[in-house]
C-alpha positions as a printed Julia matrix, in Angstrom:
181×3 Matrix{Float64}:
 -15.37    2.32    7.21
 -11.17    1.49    8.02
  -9.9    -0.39   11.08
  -7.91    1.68   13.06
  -4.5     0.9    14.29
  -5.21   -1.35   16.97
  -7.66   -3.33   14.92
  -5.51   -4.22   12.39
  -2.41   -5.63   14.59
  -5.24   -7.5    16.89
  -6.39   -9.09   13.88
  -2.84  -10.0    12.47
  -1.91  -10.56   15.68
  -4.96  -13.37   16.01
  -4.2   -14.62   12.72
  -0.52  -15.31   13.14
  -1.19  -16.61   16.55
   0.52  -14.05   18.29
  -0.48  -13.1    22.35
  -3.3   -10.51   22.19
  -3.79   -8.64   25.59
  -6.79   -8.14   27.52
  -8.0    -4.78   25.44
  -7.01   -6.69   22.14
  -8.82   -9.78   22.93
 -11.98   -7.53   23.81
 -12.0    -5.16   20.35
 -11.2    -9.12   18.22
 -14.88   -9.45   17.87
 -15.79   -5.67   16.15
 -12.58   -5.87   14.52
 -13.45   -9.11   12.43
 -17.16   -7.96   12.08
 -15.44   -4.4    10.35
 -12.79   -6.2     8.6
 -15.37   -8.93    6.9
 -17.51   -5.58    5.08
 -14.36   -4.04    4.72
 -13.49   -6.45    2.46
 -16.97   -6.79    0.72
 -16.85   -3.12    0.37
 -13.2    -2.93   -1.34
 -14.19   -6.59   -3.51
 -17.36   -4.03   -4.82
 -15.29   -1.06   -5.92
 -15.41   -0.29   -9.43
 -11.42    0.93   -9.27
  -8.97    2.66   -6.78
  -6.89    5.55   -7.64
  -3.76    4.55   -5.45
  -2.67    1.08   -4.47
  -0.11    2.05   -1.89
   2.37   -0.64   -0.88
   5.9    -1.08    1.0
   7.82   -3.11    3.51
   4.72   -2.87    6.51
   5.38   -4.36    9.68
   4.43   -3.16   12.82
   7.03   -0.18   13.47
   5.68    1.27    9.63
   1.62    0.61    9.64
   1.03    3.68   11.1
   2.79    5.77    8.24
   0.71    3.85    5.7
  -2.45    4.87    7.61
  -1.26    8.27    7.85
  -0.36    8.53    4.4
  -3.79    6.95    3.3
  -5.4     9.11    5.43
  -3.75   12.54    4.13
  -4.06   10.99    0.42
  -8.32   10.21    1.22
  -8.64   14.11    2.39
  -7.94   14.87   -1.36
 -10.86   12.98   -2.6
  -8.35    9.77   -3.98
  -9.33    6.26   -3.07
  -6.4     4.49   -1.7
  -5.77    0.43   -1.0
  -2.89   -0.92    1.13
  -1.84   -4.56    1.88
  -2.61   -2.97    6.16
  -6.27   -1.98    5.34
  -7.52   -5.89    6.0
  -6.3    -9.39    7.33
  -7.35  -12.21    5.4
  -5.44  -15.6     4.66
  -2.39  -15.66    2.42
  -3.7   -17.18   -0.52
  -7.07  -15.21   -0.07
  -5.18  -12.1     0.57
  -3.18  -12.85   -2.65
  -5.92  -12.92   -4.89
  -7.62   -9.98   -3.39
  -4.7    -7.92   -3.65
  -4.36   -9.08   -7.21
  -7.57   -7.71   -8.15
  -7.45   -4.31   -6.52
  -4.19   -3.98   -7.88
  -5.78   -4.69  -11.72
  -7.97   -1.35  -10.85
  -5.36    0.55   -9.43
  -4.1     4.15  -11.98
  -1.21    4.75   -9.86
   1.4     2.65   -7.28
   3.11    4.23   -4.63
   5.54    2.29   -3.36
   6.92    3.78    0.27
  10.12    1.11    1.81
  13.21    0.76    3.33
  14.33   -2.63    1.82
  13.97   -4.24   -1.24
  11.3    -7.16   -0.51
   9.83   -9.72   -2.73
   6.33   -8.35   -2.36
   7.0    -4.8    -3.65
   9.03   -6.11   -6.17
   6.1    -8.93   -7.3
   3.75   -5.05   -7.43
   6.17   -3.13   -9.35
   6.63   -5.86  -11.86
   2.24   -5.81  -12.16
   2.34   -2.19  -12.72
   4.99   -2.42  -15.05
   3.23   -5.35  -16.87
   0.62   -3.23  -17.02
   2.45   -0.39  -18.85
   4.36   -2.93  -21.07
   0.94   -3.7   -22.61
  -0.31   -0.08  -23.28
  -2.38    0.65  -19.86
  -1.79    4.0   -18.46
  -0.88    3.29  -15.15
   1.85    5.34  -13.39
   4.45    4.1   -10.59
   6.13    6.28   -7.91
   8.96    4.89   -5.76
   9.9     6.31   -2.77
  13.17    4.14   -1.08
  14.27    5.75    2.15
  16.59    2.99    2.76
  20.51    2.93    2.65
  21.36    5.65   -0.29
  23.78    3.32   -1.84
  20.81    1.17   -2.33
  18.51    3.76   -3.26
  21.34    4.72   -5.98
  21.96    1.21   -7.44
  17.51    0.99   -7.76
  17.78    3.64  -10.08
  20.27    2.45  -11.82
  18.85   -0.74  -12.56
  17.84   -1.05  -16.27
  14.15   -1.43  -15.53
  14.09    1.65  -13.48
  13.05    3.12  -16.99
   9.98    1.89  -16.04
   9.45    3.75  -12.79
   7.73    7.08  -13.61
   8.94    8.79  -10.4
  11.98    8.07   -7.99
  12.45    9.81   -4.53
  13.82    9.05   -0.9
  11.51   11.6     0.25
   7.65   10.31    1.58
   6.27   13.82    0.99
   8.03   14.53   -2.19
   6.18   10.87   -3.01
   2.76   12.28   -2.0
   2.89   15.4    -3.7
   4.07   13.54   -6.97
   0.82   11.44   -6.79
  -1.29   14.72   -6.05
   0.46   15.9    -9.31
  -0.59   12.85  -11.2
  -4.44   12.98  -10.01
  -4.2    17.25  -10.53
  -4.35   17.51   -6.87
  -1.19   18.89   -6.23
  -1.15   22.47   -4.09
   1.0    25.15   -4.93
């Protein structure tokens, strides 16, 4: 079970206080009822393959569902921060815990943010201390800035850099032995 689309932004929409129209206002009610045993159902899982993050907003949610979407039809289980709304704190802590079951981040963003940077540091945490966990990268922001990220000294860290979403994808695929030829 996912929200769709329109879900999601209703219930982020509702949460932040933001206007919902007429059709949001009628889907708020299934939306929370999906989004509450969406979030039982991802608290249950035993691990995830992907935890997929980035700079999401409202012009970029519907390349993360895409991408989860296309990355599901090759039998991986994929998390991202646009999958459910709950509080900060709660959403936090949540987050935290997917992310400790998590093989693999793919990080997709045009702008360095806190919140990537706060998951890439996790991951790399992670590998620090002997878990194999991988981390792919994909900045298709500014190229200056996508030059000076991996050129920063704890880009050793990152196992795969790109400014190319599909090149990101298919480096994932090749990490799970998915990839087609």
């Amino acid at each position: 079970m996912r929200l769709d689309i329109g879900e999601f932004l209703a219930l982020l929409k509702d949460s932040l206080g933001m206007y919902l129209s007429e059709y949001e206002k009628t889907i708020l009610p299934r939306a929370k009822e999906k989004n509450s045993k969406i979030v039982e159902e991802l608290r249950s899982a035993d691990n995830f393959d992907i935890y997929l993050t980035g700079h999401i907003d409202f012009e970029t949610v519907g390349m993360f569902y895409q991408i989860t979407k296309e990355l599901e039809s090759k039998g991986l289980s994929v998390y991202h921060p646009a999958m459910v709304v709950l509080p900060p704190k709660e959403k936090g802590v949540f987050e935290f815990e997917i992310e400790k079951k998590a093989k693999v981040l793919l990080v997709i963003t045009h702008t360095v943010s806190f919140g990537t940077s706060v998951d890439v540091g996790f991951f790399t945490h992670r590998k620090l201390i002997g878990e194999d966990v991988k981390i792919v990268y994909c900045f298709t922001g500014p190229p200056y800035e996508y030059e000076e990220l991996r050129r920063h000294p704890s880009s050793i860290y990152i196992d795969y850099f790109t400014d190319n979403i599909n090149d990101a994808i298919n480096k994932v695929l090749e990490f799970f032995g998915k990839k087609e030829d």
